[in-house]
PDB file of C-alpha atoms in Angstrom:
ATOM      1  CA  MET B  30     105.394 114.740 117.766  1.00 64.00           C
ATOM      2  CA  SER B  31     106.195 111.028 117.550  1.00 80.00           C
ATOM      3  CA  THR B  32     109.731 110.234 116.461  1.00 93.00           C
ATOM      4  CA  TYR B  33     108.554 108.501 113.285  1.00 94.00           C
ATOM      5  CA  LEU B  34     106.572 111.633 112.344  1.00 94.00           C
ATOM      6  CA  GLU B  35     109.685 113.746 112.986  1.00 95.00           C
ATOM      7  CA  THR B  36     111.603 111.468 110.636  1.00 94.00           C
ATOM      8  CA  THR B  37     108.849 111.808 108.037  1.00 94.00           C
ATOM      9  CA  HIS B  38     108.917 115.602 108.447  1.00 93.00           C
ATOM     10  CA  ASN B  39     112.663 115.662 107.815  1.00 94.00           C
ATOM     11  CA  VAL B  40     112.464 113.353 104.777  1.00 92.00           C
ATOM     12  CA  TYR B  41     109.949 115.637 103.074  1.00 91.00           C
ATOM     13  CA  LYS B  42     111.728 118.810 104.139  1.00 92.00           C
ATOM     14  CA  GLU B  43     114.776 117.439 102.288  1.00 91.00           C
ATOM     15  CA  ALA B  44     112.596 116.463  99.314  1.00 87.00           C
ATOM     16  CA  ALA B  45     111.188 120.019  99.167  1.00 87.00           C
ATOM     17  CA  LEU B  46     114.600 121.658  99.266  1.00 88.00           C
ATOM     18  CA  THR B  47     116.179 119.167  96.853  1.00 79.00           C
ATOM     19  CA  PRO B  48     113.603 117.426  94.641  1.00 72.00           C
ATOM     20  CA  ASP B  49     114.044 113.666  94.703  1.00 59.00           C
ATOM     21  CA  VAL B  50     112.666 112.075  91.521  1.00 54.00           C
ATOM     22  CA  GLY B  51     113.080 108.570  92.887  1.00 55.00           C
ATOM     23  CA  LEU B  52     111.394 109.181  96.253  1.00 56.00           C
ATOM     24  CA  CYS B  53     108.144 107.606  95.110  1.00 55.00           C
ATOM     25  CA  CYS B  54     107.530 105.625  91.983  1.00 52.00           C
ATOM     26  CA  THR B  55     104.282 106.008  90.105  1.00 53.00           C
ATOM     27  CA  THR B  56     103.483 104.406  86.755  1.00 51.00           C
ATOM     28  CA  ASN B  57     100.498 106.712  86.185  1.00 56.00           C
ATOM     29  CA  PRO B  58     100.848 108.900  83.069  1.00 58.00           C
ATOM     30  CA  ILE B  59     100.772 112.628  83.605  1.00 65.00           C
ATOM     31  CA  TRP B  60      97.306 114.039  82.876  1.00 66.00           C
ATOM     32  CA  GLU B  61      96.995 115.424  79.367  1.00 73.00           C
ATOM     33  CA  LEU B  62      93.995 117.743  79.163  1.00 85.00           C
ATOM     34  CA  PRO B  63      93.267 120.673  76.840  1.00 91.00           C
ATOM     35  CA  GLY B  64      95.157 123.701  78.042  1.00 93.00           C
ATOM     36  CA  LEU B  65      96.771 121.958  81.011  1.00 95.00           C
ATOM     37  CA  LYS B  66     100.568 122.114  81.155  1.00 95.00           C
ATOM     38  CA  ILE B  67     102.333 120.680  84.202  1.00 94.00           C
ATOM     39  CA  PRO B  68     105.726 122.242  84.952  1.00 94.00           C
ATOM     40  CA  LYS B  69     108.641 119.861  84.964  1.00 91.00           C
ATOM     41  CA  ILE B  70     109.459 120.695  88.585  1.00 92.00           C
ATOM     42  CA  MET B  71     105.997 119.564  89.641  1.00 92.00           C
ATOM     43  CA  GLN B  72     106.515 116.256  87.847  1.00 88.00           C
ATOM     44  CA  GLU B  73     109.866 115.818  89.594  1.00 86.00           C
ATOM     45  CA  MET B  74     108.173 116.445  92.957  1.00 88.00           C
ATOM     46  CA  ASN B  75     105.290 114.074  92.310  1.00 85.00           C
ATOM     47  CA  TYR B  76     105.690 112.125  95.571  1.00 83.00           C
ATOM     48  CA  GLY B  77     102.735 109.825  95.091  1.00 83.00           C
ATOM     49  CA  CYS B  78     102.046 106.210  94.144  1.00 87.00           C
ATOM     50  CA  GLY B  79      99.066 106.741  91.854  1.00 86.00           C
ATOM     51  CA  SER B  80      96.504 109.426  91.056  1.00 89.00           C
ATOM     52  CA  THR B  81      93.641 110.888  93.030  1.00 94.00           C
ATOM     53  CA  VAL B  82      92.387 113.063  90.188  1.00 93.00           C
ATOM     54  CA  HIS B  83      89.341 111.543  88.478  1.00 91.00           C
ATOM     55  CA  ALA B  84      87.067 113.636  86.293  1.00 91.00           C
ATOM     56  CA  ARG B  85      83.887 111.905  87.480  1.00 91.00           C
ATOM     57  CA  ASP B  86      84.527 113.136  91.035  1.00 95.00           C
ATOM     58  CA  LEU B  87      85.038 116.736  89.958  1.00 95.00           C
ATOM     59  CA  THR B  88      81.834 117.920  88.298  1.00 92.00           C
ATOM     60  CA  ASN B  89      79.896 121.047  89.323  1.00 92.00           C
ATOM     61  CA  ASN B  90      82.860 122.932  90.803  1.00 92.00           C
ATOM     62  CA  PRO B  91      83.395 120.924  93.976  1.00 96.00           C
ATOM     63  CA  LYS B  92      85.190 122.389  96.969  1.00 97.00           C
ATOM     64  CA  MET B  93      88.345 120.315  97.251  1.00 98.00           C
ATOM     65  CA  LEU B  94      90.934 119.477  99.898  1.00 98.00           C
ATOM     66  CA  TYR B  95      94.317 117.879  99.309  1.00 98.00           C
ATOM     67  CA  VAL B  96      96.451 116.807 102.264  1.00 98.00           C
ATOM     68  CA  GLY B  97     100.228 116.459 101.776  1.00 95.00           C
ATOM     69  CA  VAL B  98     100.806 118.909  98.923  1.00 94.00           C
ATOM     70  CA  GLY B  99     104.033 117.541  97.442  1.00 89.00           C
ATOM     71  CA  GLY B 100     105.145 119.815  94.618  1.00 92.00           C
ATOM     72  CA  GLY B 101     101.585 120.917  93.880  1.00 94.00           C
ATOM     73  CA  MET B 102     100.931 118.788  90.812  1.00 94.00           C
ATOM     74  CA  GLU B 103      97.661 117.266  91.905  1.00 94.00           C
ATOM     75  CA  LEU B 104      96.549 120.629  93.345  1.00 96.00           C
ATOM     76  CA  LEU B 105      97.044 122.111  89.883  1.00 97.00           C
ATOM     77  CA  GLN B 106      95.066 119.250  88.335  1.00 95.00           C
ATOM     78  CA  PHE B 107      92.243 119.734  90.833  1.00 96.00           C
ATOM     79  CA  ALA B 108      92.199 123.488  90.142  1.00 97.00           C
ATOM     80  CA  TYR B 109      91.759 122.739  86.438  1.00 96.00           C
ATOM     81  CA  PHE B 110      88.269 121.440  87.264  1.00 94.00           C
ATOM     82  CA  ASN B 111      87.364 124.286  89.625  1.00 93.00           C
ATOM     83  CA  ARG B 112      89.037 127.586  88.629  1.00 96.00           C
ATOM     84  CA  GLN B 113      87.672 129.575  91.579  1.00 96.00           C
ATOM     85  CA  LYS B 114      89.508 131.544  94.200  1.00 97.00           C
ATOM     86  CA  ASP B 115      90.339 129.189  97.119  1.00 97.00           C
ATOM     87  CA  GLY B 116      88.411 126.424  95.348  1.00 97.00           C
ATOM     88  CA  VAL B 117      91.152 123.978  96.332  1.00 98.00           C
ATOM     89  CA  ILE B 118      92.687 123.803  99.778  1.00 98.00           C
ATOM     90  CA  GLY B 119      96.157 122.309 100.178  1.00 98.00           C
ATOM     91  CA  VAL B 120      97.339 121.331 103.656  1.00 98.00           C
ATOM     92  CA  ASP B 121     100.861 120.327 104.673  1.00 97.00           C
ATOM     93  CA  VAL B 122     102.797 120.236 107.929  1.00 96.00           C
ATOM     94  CA  VAL B 123     106.170 120.907 106.221  1.00 95.00           C
ATOM     95  CA  ASP B 124     106.868 124.646 105.712  1.00 95.00           C
ATOM     96  CA  GLU B 125     109.434 123.984 103.015  1.00 95.00           C
ATOM     97  CA  MET B 126     106.996 121.898 100.986  1.00 95.00           C
ATOM     98  CA  LEU B 127     104.345 124.631 101.182  1.00 96.00           C
ATOM     99  CA  GLU B 128     106.894 127.212 100.008  1.00 96.00           C
ATOM    100  CA  ALA B 129     108.058 124.934  97.156  1.00 94.00           C
ATOM    101  CA  SER B 130     104.454 124.569  96.013  1.00 96.00           C
ATOM    102  CA  ARG B 131     103.956 128.339  96.090  1.00 96.00           C
ATOM    103  CA  GLN B 132     107.005 128.789  93.848  1.00 96.00           C
ATOM    104  CA  ASN B 133     105.852 126.006  91.542  1.00 96.00           C
ATOM    105  CA  PHE B 134     102.454 127.691  91.153  1.00 97.00           C
ATOM    106  CA  ILE B 135     104.213 130.792  89.834  1.00 97.00           C
ATOM    107  CA  GLU B 136     105.729 128.626  87.130  1.00 97.00           C
ATOM    108  CA  ALA B 137     102.312 126.993  86.502  1.00 97.00           C
ATOM    109  CA  GLU B 138     100.781 130.453  85.995  1.00 97.00           C
ATOM    110  CA  ALA B 139     103.433 131.231  83.373  1.00 97.00           C
ATOM    111  CA  GLN B 140     102.612 128.061  81.469  1.00 97.00           C
ATOM    112  CA  ASN B 141      98.816 128.000  81.836  1.00 97.00           C
ATOM    113  CA  ASP B 142      96.710 131.009  80.762  1.00 96.00           C
ATOM    114  CA  TRP B 143      93.715 129.782  82.747  1.00 97.00           C
ATOM    115  CA  PHE B 144      95.525 129.214  86.072  1.00 97.00           C
ATOM    116  CA  LYS B 145      95.896 131.664  88.955  1.00 97.00           C
ATOM    117  CA  SER B 146      97.724 130.859  92.192  1.00 97.00           C
ATOM    118  CA  GLU B 147      94.721 132.203  94.110  1.00 97.00           C
ATOM    119  CA  PHE B 148      92.759 129.132  92.992  1.00 98.00           C
ATOM    120  CA  VAL B 149      94.713 127.138  95.611  1.00 98.00           C
ATOM    121  CA  ASP B 150      94.629 128.071  99.296  1.00 98.00           C
ATOM    122  CA  LEU B 151      97.768 126.634 100.937  1.00 98.00           C
ATOM    123  CA  LYS B 152      97.494 126.107 104.687  1.00 98.00           C
ATOM    124  CA  LYS B 153      99.951 124.913 107.331  1.00 97.00           C
ATOM    125  CA  GLY B 154      98.281 122.030 109.097  1.00 97.00           C
ATOM    126  CA  ASP B 155      98.404 118.496 110.387  1.00 94.00           C
ATOM    127  CA  ALA B 156      96.452 115.616 108.816  1.00 97.00           C
ATOM    128  CA  MET B 157      95.301 114.693 112.319  1.00 97.00           C
ATOM    129  CA  ASN B 158      94.039 118.196 113.061  1.00 97.00           C
ATOM    130  CA  LEU B 159      92.923 119.763 109.790  1.00 98.00           C
ATOM    131  CA  PRO B 160      92.443 123.553 109.651  1.00 98.00           C
ATOM    132  CA  VAL B 161      89.150 123.050 107.811  1.00 98.00           C
ATOM    133  CA  GLU B 162      85.525 123.466 108.896  1.00 98.00           C
ATOM    134  CA  ASP B 163      83.108 120.548 109.460  1.00 98.00           C
ATOM    135  CA  ASN B 164      81.045 119.389 106.484  1.00 98.00           C
ATOM    136  CA  SER B 165      82.646 121.888 104.081  1.00 98.00           C
ATOM    137  CA  ILE B 166      84.445 119.732 101.500  1.00 98.00           C
ATOM    138  CA  ASP B 167      83.017 117.869  98.463  1.00 98.00           C
ATOM    139  CA  VAL B 168      86.179 115.958  97.508  1.00 98.00           C
ATOM    140  CA  ALA B 169      89.139 115.308  99.802  1.00 98.00           C
ATOM    141  CA  ALA B 170      92.285 113.525  98.695  1.00 98.00           C
ATOM    142  CA  GLN B 171      95.636 112.216  99.842  1.00 97.00           C
ATOM    143  CA  ASN B 172      98.331 110.403  97.878  1.00 95.00           C
ATOM    144  CA  CYS B 173     100.882 108.115  99.526  1.00 93.00           C
ATOM    145  CA  LEU B 174     100.474 109.702 102.954  1.00 94.00           C
ATOM    146  CA  PHE B 175      98.138 107.616 105.103  1.00 96.00           C
ATOM    147  CA  ASN B 176     100.249 104.466 104.692  1.00 95.00           C
ATOM    148  CA  ILE B 177     102.944 106.229 106.719  1.00 95.00           C
ATOM    149  CA  PHE B 178     100.771 106.571 109.817  1.00 96.00           C
ATOM    150  CA  LYS B 179     100.719 104.024 112.602  1.00 96.00           C
ATOM    151  CA  ALA B 180      97.329 102.654 113.665  1.00 96.00           C
ATOM    152  CA  ASP B 181      96.243 105.323 116.167  1.00 97.00           C
ATOM    153  CA  ASP B 182      97.365 108.207 113.926  1.00 97.00           C
ATOM    154  CA  LEU B 183      95.757 106.626 110.873  1.00 97.00           C
ATOM    155  CA  LYS B 184      92.461 106.437 112.763  1.00 98.00           C
ATOM    156  CA  LYS B 185      92.733 110.142 113.649  1.00 98.00           C
ATOM    157  CA  ALA B 186      93.619 111.166 110.072  1.00 98.00           C
ATOM    158  CA  ILE B 187      90.683 109.272 108.562  1.00 98.00           C
ATOM    159  CA  ALA B 188      88.320 110.668 111.210  1.00 98.00           C
ATOM    160  CA  GLU B 189      89.465 114.189 110.311  1.00 98.00           C
ATOM    161  CA  MET B 190      88.732 113.584 106.623  1.00 98.00           C
ATOM    162  CA  TYR B 191      85.305 112.228 107.538  1.00 98.00           C
ATOM    163  CA  ARG B 192      84.656 115.312 109.694  1.00 98.00           C
ATOM    164  CA  VAL B 193      85.388 117.899 107.001  1.00 98.00           C
ATOM    165  CA  LEU B 194      83.513 116.125 104.189  1.00 98.00           C
ATOM    166  CA  LYS B 195      79.945 117.069 103.336  1.00 98.00           C
ATOM    167  CA  PRO B 196      77.334 114.274 103.388  1.00 98.00           C
ATOM    168  CA  HIS B 197      77.948 112.091 100.305  1.00 97.00           C
ATOM    169  CA  GLY B 198      81.336 113.738  99.854  1.00 98.00           C
ATOM    170  CA  ARG B 199      84.211 111.490  98.889  1.00 98.00           C
ATOM    171  CA  LEU B 200      87.706 110.827 100.106  1.00 98.00           C
ATOM    172  CA  VAL B 201      89.914 109.783  97.202  1.00 98.00           C
ATOM    173  CA  MET B 202      93.197 108.070  98.039  1.00 97.00           C
ATOM    174  CA  SER B 203      96.209 106.331  96.579  1.00 95.00           C
ATOM    175  CA  ASP B 204      98.388 104.287  98.931  1.00 96.00           C
ATOM    176  CA  PRO B 205     100.811 101.335  98.952  1.00 96.00           C
ATOM    177  CA  THR B 206      99.383  98.100 100.324  1.00 97.00           C
ATOM    178  CA  CYS B 207     100.929  94.726 101.092  1.00 97.00           C
ATOM    179  CA  GLU B 208      99.294  91.353 101.649  1.00 97.00           C
ATOM    180  CA  GLN B 209     102.449  89.711 103.049  1.00 97.00           C
ATOM    181  CA  PRO B 210     103.444  90.048 106.706  1.00 94.00           C
ATOM    182  CA  MET B 211     106.394  92.328 107.372  1.00 95.00           C
ATOM    183  CA  ASN B 212     108.887  91.695 110.167  1.00 96.00           C
ATOM    184  CA  ASP B 213     109.231  94.077 113.105  1.00 96.00           C
ATOM    185  CA  THR B 214     112.535  95.440 111.822  1.00 97.00           C
ATOM    186  CA  LEU B 215     110.831  96.688 108.681  1.00 97.00           C
ATOM    187  CA  ARG B 216     107.755  97.946 110.501  1.00 96.00           C
ATOM    188  CA  ASN B 217     109.855  99.872 113.030  1.00 95.00           C
ATOM    189  CA  ASP B 218     112.258 101.430 110.530  1.00 96.00           C
ATOM    190  CA  GLU B 219     111.156 105.060 110.631  1.00 96.00           C
ATOM    191  CA  ARG B 220     112.823 106.078 107.390  1.00 95.00           C
ATOM    192  CA  LEU B 221     111.373 103.153 105.418  1.00 95.00           C
ATOM    193  CA  ARG B 222     107.964 104.055 106.808  1.00 95.00           C
ATOM    194  CA  ALA B 223     108.488 107.685 105.746  1.00 94.00           C
ATOM    195  CA  LEU B 224     109.472 106.474 102.277  1.00 92.00           C
ATOM    196  CA  CYS B 225     106.063 104.755 101.949  1.00 93.00           C
ATOM    197  CA  LEU B 226     107.416 101.198 102.109  1.00 94.00           C
ATOM    198  CA  SER B 227     107.116  99.559 105.517  1.00 95.00           C
ATOM    199  CA  GLY B 228     103.793 101.004 106.705  1.00 95.00           C
ATOM    200  CA  SER B 229     101.753  99.312 103.965  1.00 96.00           C
ATOM    201  CA  LEU B 230      98.647  97.476 105.194  1.00 96.00           C
ATOM    202  CA  PRO B 231      96.695  94.613 103.625  1.00 97.00           C
ATOM    203  CA  ILE B 232      93.741  95.899 101.616  1.00 97.00           C
ATOM    204  CA  ALA B 233      91.184  94.387 104.010  1.00 97.00           C
ATOM    205  CA  GLU B 234      92.717  96.261 106.969  1.00 97.00           C
ATOM    206  CA  TYR B 235      92.924  99.467 104.946  1.00 97.00           C
ATOM    207  CA  VAL B 236      89.252  99.239 103.974  1.00 98.00           C
ATOM    208  CA  LYS B 237      88.211  98.372 107.539  1.00 98.00           C
ATOM    209  CA  ALA B 238      89.896 101.513 108.837  1.00 98.00           C
ATOM    210  CA  LEU B 239      87.667 103.501 106.442  1.00 98.00           C
ATOM    211  CA  THR B 240      84.411 101.732 107.267  1.00 98.00           C
ATOM    212  CA  ASP B 241      85.176 101.906 111.014  1.00 98.00           C
ATOM    213  CA  ALA B 242      85.254 105.707 110.569  1.00 98.00           C
ATOM    214  CA  GLY B 243      81.714 105.586 109.158  1.00 98.00           C
ATOM    215  CA  PHE B 244      82.192 105.608 105.377  1.00 98.00           C
ATOM    216  CA  GLY B 245      79.219 103.603 104.035  1.00 97.00           C
ATOM    217  CA  THR B 246      80.524 103.049 100.478  1.00 97.00           C
ATOM    218  CA  ILE B 247      84.021 102.052  99.425  1.00 98.00           C
ATOM    219  CA  GLU B 248      85.233 101.837  95.801  1.00 98.00           C
ATOM    220  CA  ILE B 249      88.512 100.133  94.977  1.00 98.00           C
ATOM    221  CA  ARG B 250      89.329 101.658  91.595  1.00 97.00           C
ATOM    222  CA  ALA B 251      92.771 100.295  90.786  1.00 95.00           C
ATOM    223  CA  ARG B 252      95.389  97.900  92.107  1.00 95.00           C
ATOM    224  CA  LYS B 253      98.869  98.054  90.589  1.00 93.00           C
ATOM    225  CA  PRO B 254     102.426  96.799  91.171  1.00 94.00           C
ATOM    226  CA  TYR B 255     104.502  99.285  93.176  1.00 93.00           C
ATOM    227  CA  ARG B 256     107.746  98.064  94.796  1.00 94.00           C
ATOM    228  CA  ILE B 257     109.722  94.990  95.891  1.00 96.00           C
ATOM    229  CA  LEU B 258     111.581  94.779  99.200  1.00 97.00           C
ATOM    230  CA  ASP B 259     114.367  92.250  98.625  1.00 97.00           C
ATOM    231  CA  PRO B 260     116.888  90.590 100.984  1.00 97.00           C
ATOM    232  CA  LYS B 261     119.865  92.271  99.263  1.00 97.00           C
ATOM    233  CA  ASN B 262     118.679  95.785 100.006  1.00 96.00           C
ATOM    234  CA  TYR B 263     116.278  95.513 102.937  1.00 97.00           C
ATOM    235  CA  PRO B 264     116.158  93.662 106.289  1.00 97.00           C
ATOM    236  CA  THR B 265     113.992  90.781 105.084  1.00 97.00           C
ATOM    237  CA  ASP B 266     114.594  87.093 104.375  1.00 96.00           C
ATOM    238  CA  GLU B 267     112.043  86.999 101.551  1.00 97.00           C
ATOM    239  CA  LEU B 268     110.833  89.091  98.665  1.00 97.00           C
ATOM    240  CA  ILE B 269     107.984  91.330  99.755  1.00 98.00           C
ATOM    241  CA  TYR B 270     105.660  92.571  97.012  1.00 98.00           C
ATOM    242  CA  ILE B 271     104.013  95.975  97.515  1.00 97.00           C
ATOM    243  CA  GLU B 272     101.097  97.209  95.407  1.00 96.00           C
ATOM    244  CA  SER B 273      99.439 100.602  95.186  1.00 95.00           C
ATOM    245  CA  ILE B 274      95.660 100.934  95.272  1.00 96.00           C
ATOM    246  CA  GLU B 275      93.377 103.793  94.376  1.00 96.00           C
ATOM    247  CA  VAL B 276      90.314 103.979  96.612  1.00 97.00           C
ATOM    248  CA  ALA B 277      87.322 106.265  97.079  1.00 98.00           C
ATOM    249  CA  ALA B 278      85.525 106.292 100.434  1.00 98.00           C
ATOM    250  CA  ILE B 279      82.119 107.974 100.233  1.00 98.00           C
ATOM    251  CA  LYS B 280      80.419 109.608 103.219  1.00 98.00           C
ATOM    252  CA  ASP B 281      77.154 107.748 102.609  1.00 97.00           C
ATOM    253  CA  PRO B 282      75.068 106.599 105.557  1.00 96.00           C
ATOM    254  CA  MET B 283      76.159 103.204 106.830  1.00 97.00           C
ATOM    255  CA  PRO B 284      73.612 100.583 105.630  1.00 94.00           C
ATOM    256  CA  GLU B 285      72.008  98.488 108.347  1.00 93.00           C
ATOM    257  CA  ASP B 286      73.605  95.353 106.912  1.00 91.00           C
ATOM    258  CA  GLY B 287      77.085  96.849 106.657  1.00 94.00           C
ATOM    259  CA  PRO B 288      79.093  98.893 104.146  1.00 97.00           C
ATOM    260  CA  CYS B 289      78.976  98.499 100.387  1.00 96.00           C
ATOM    261  CA  ILE B 290      82.503  97.634  99.279  1.00 97.00           C
ATOM    262  CA  PHE B 291      83.140  97.469  95.553  1.00 97.00           C
ATOM    263  CA  THR B 292      86.166  95.377  94.609  1.00 97.00           C
ATOM    264  CA  GLY B 293      85.390  94.973  90.926  1.00 97.00           C
ATOM    265  CA  LYS B 294      82.936  92.089  91.027  1.00 97.00           C
ATOM    266  CA  ALA B 295      80.142  91.750  88.490  1.00 97.00           C
ATOM    267  CA  ALA B 296      77.045  89.568  88.136  1.00 97.00           C
ATOM    268  CA  ILE B 297      75.581  88.256  84.853  1.00 97.00           C
ATOM    269  CA  PHE B 298      72.085  86.723  84.687  1.00 98.00           C
ATOM    270  CA  PHE B 299      71.696  84.259  81.818  1.00 97.00           C
ATOM    271  CA  GLY B 300      68.371  82.545  82.674  1.00 96.00           C
ATOM    272  CA  SER B 301      65.243  82.033  80.577  1.00 96.00           C
ATOM    273  CA  GLU B 302      63.512  85.278  81.746  1.00 96.00           C
ATOM    274  CA  ASP B 303      64.299  88.812  80.582  1.00 96.00           C
ATOM    275  CA  TYR B 304      65.592  89.797  83.997  1.00 96.00           C
ATOM    276  CA  PHE B 305      66.092  88.630  87.576  1.00 97.00           C
ATOM    277  CA  ASP B 306      64.802  90.610  90.540  1.00 95.00           C
ATOM    278  CA  ASP B 307      66.239  89.621  93.926  1.00 92.00           C
ATOM    279  CA  LYS B 308      63.509  91.652  95.714  1.00 91.00           C
ATOM    280  CA  LYS B 309      66.237  93.650  97.481  1.00 88.00           C
ATOM    281  CA  GLY B 310      66.541  96.443  94.969  1.00 87.00           C
ATOM    282  CA  HIS B 311      68.787  94.647  92.464  1.00 90.00           C
ATOM    283  CA  ILE B 312      67.550  93.861  88.955  1.00 93.00           C
ATOM    284  CA  LEU B 313      69.828  91.888  86.664  1.00 96.00           C
ATOM    285  CA  LEU B 314      68.959  92.235  82.972  1.00 96.00           C
ATOM    286  CA  LYS B 315      69.597  89.128  80.912  1.00 97.00           C
ATOM    287  CA  ASN B 316      73.167  88.904  79.611  1.00 97.00           C
ATOM    288  CA  GLN B 317      74.006  92.375  80.916  1.00 96.00           C
ATOM    289  CA  PRO B 318      76.920  92.525  83.410  1.00 96.00           C
ATOM    290  CA  ILE B 319      76.212  94.667  86.462  1.00 95.00           C
ATOM    291  CA  ALA B 320      78.809  95.828  88.979  1.00 96.00           C
ATOM    292  CA  ILE B 321      78.012  94.539  92.453  1.00 96.00           C
ATOM    293  CA  CYS B 322      79.449  95.188  95.885  1.00 96.00           C
ATOM    294  CA  ASP B 323      80.910  92.269  97.801  1.00 97.00           C
ATOM    295  CA  LYS B 324      77.867  92.156 100.050  1.00 96.00           C
ATOM    296  CA  THR B 325      75.458  91.762  97.120  1.00 96.00           C
ATOM    297  CA  ALA B 326      77.788  89.203  95.560  1.00 97.00           C
ATOM    298  CA  GLY B 327      77.521  87.113  98.731  1.00 96.00           C
ATOM    299  CA  ASP B 328      73.740  87.438  98.826  1.00 95.00           C
ATOM    300  CA  LEU B 329      73.360  86.368  95.179  1.00 96.00           C
ATOM    301  CA  ALA B 330      75.765  83.457  95.614  1.00 97.00           C
ATOM    302  CA  SER B 331      73.771  82.232  98.617  1.00 97.00           C
ATOM    303  CA  LEU B 332      70.716  81.760  96.372  1.00 96.00           C
ATOM    304  CA  GLY B 333      72.428  78.788  94.744  1.00 96.00           C
ATOM    305  CA  ARG B 334      71.093  79.583  91.284  1.00 96.00           C
ATOM    306  CA  ASP B 335      72.617  78.050  88.171  1.00 97.00           C
ATOM    307  CA  ASP B 336      71.775  81.017  85.954  1.00 97.00           C
ATOM    308  CA  ILE B 337      73.740  83.807  87.682  1.00 98.00           C
ATOM    309  CA  PHE B 338      77.496  84.143  87.201  1.00 98.00           C
ATOM    310  CA  ILE B 339      79.504  86.151  89.740  1.00 98.00           C
ATOM    311  CA  SER B 340      83.014  87.189  88.796  1.00 97.00           C
ATOM    312  CA  GLU B 341      86.001  87.292  91.108  1.00 97.00           C
ATOM    313  CA  SER B 342      87.239  90.648  92.400  1.00 97.00           C
ATOM    314  CA  THR B 343      89.175  92.508  89.717  1.00 96.00           C
ATOM    315  CA  TYR B 344      90.060  95.355  92.107  1.00 96.00           C
ATOM    316  CA  HIS B 345      89.029  97.766  89.383  1.00 96.00           C
ATOM    317  CA  TYR B 346      85.698  99.538  89.823  1.00 95.00           C
ATOM    318  CA  ASP B 347      84.659 102.359  87.495  1.00 87.00           C
ATOM    319  CA  GLY B 348      81.165 103.220  88.641  1.00 85.00           C
ATOM    320  CA  GLY B 349      77.559 102.172  88.312  1.00 82.00           C
ATOM    321  CA  GLY B 350      76.101  98.967  89.598  1.00 78.00           C
ATOM    322  CA  CYS B 351      73.980  97.634  92.394  1.00 71.00           C
ATOM    323  CA  CYS B 352      73.955 100.433  94.962  1.00 64.00           C
TER     324      CYS B 352
END
């Protein structure tokens, strides 16, 4: 095991044995759904930077996988939408974190009449060598884990997620990102990397790692402030601004002209006709915004029309649109 992974293992072993409320900082509200009660200990062990639980991903009792179990909060949320024995698989390399989750599920059973611990199948395993069969998962997720990995390990972890997903299955993620360059001292600090701070990639690099693995559709669903690395507390001469993003990578076939990447752009046709047809499968109804991927945005812009407006990326995509 690489030394930085050993450091990460030890950080989360400590966090399992002694919950650390400040380990990660998420501004996402706790899910409030009918009949769902999340034990306080799970909230204290919510070591993520966003949420990977989205109702639109979880229809028709999907088989789910969650890597890096934390205190089990998102596993409980996933189970809410499934409620079948072993319907959700949780994988973690840290024995103490797996045991903490098992204990937390006992508390969750006491607070939720509908929940049974058997809904979640906890497995010891490595993100780069998942103990899961090929093409067996509908929805896979990880929260604030992949940003820790260095390039070669990140490539392996994404390839493993791609392997276990069914065709058209989706990998839902939340991770810190950073558009500013970080110095080598920050990048090589193993503890800061384990704490989900110094491994953050620019969004374009993050997305490229997903499309390089073969994911044909990428949805950037949210982009939010996360942390500041400042010269008083970190080895940097400037303020470094870190954001968290929520992304879904869908195991669609790769289009011949490249992946469809949704960054929250929209097109509005306001010409004299009722609609505009670009003859490539995209119909824009008059005065009706339509979500478009970056590739379609470029194609429409290249037409040079004065009756099509294309918005900038909002980095918030909530479904529908051109593809």
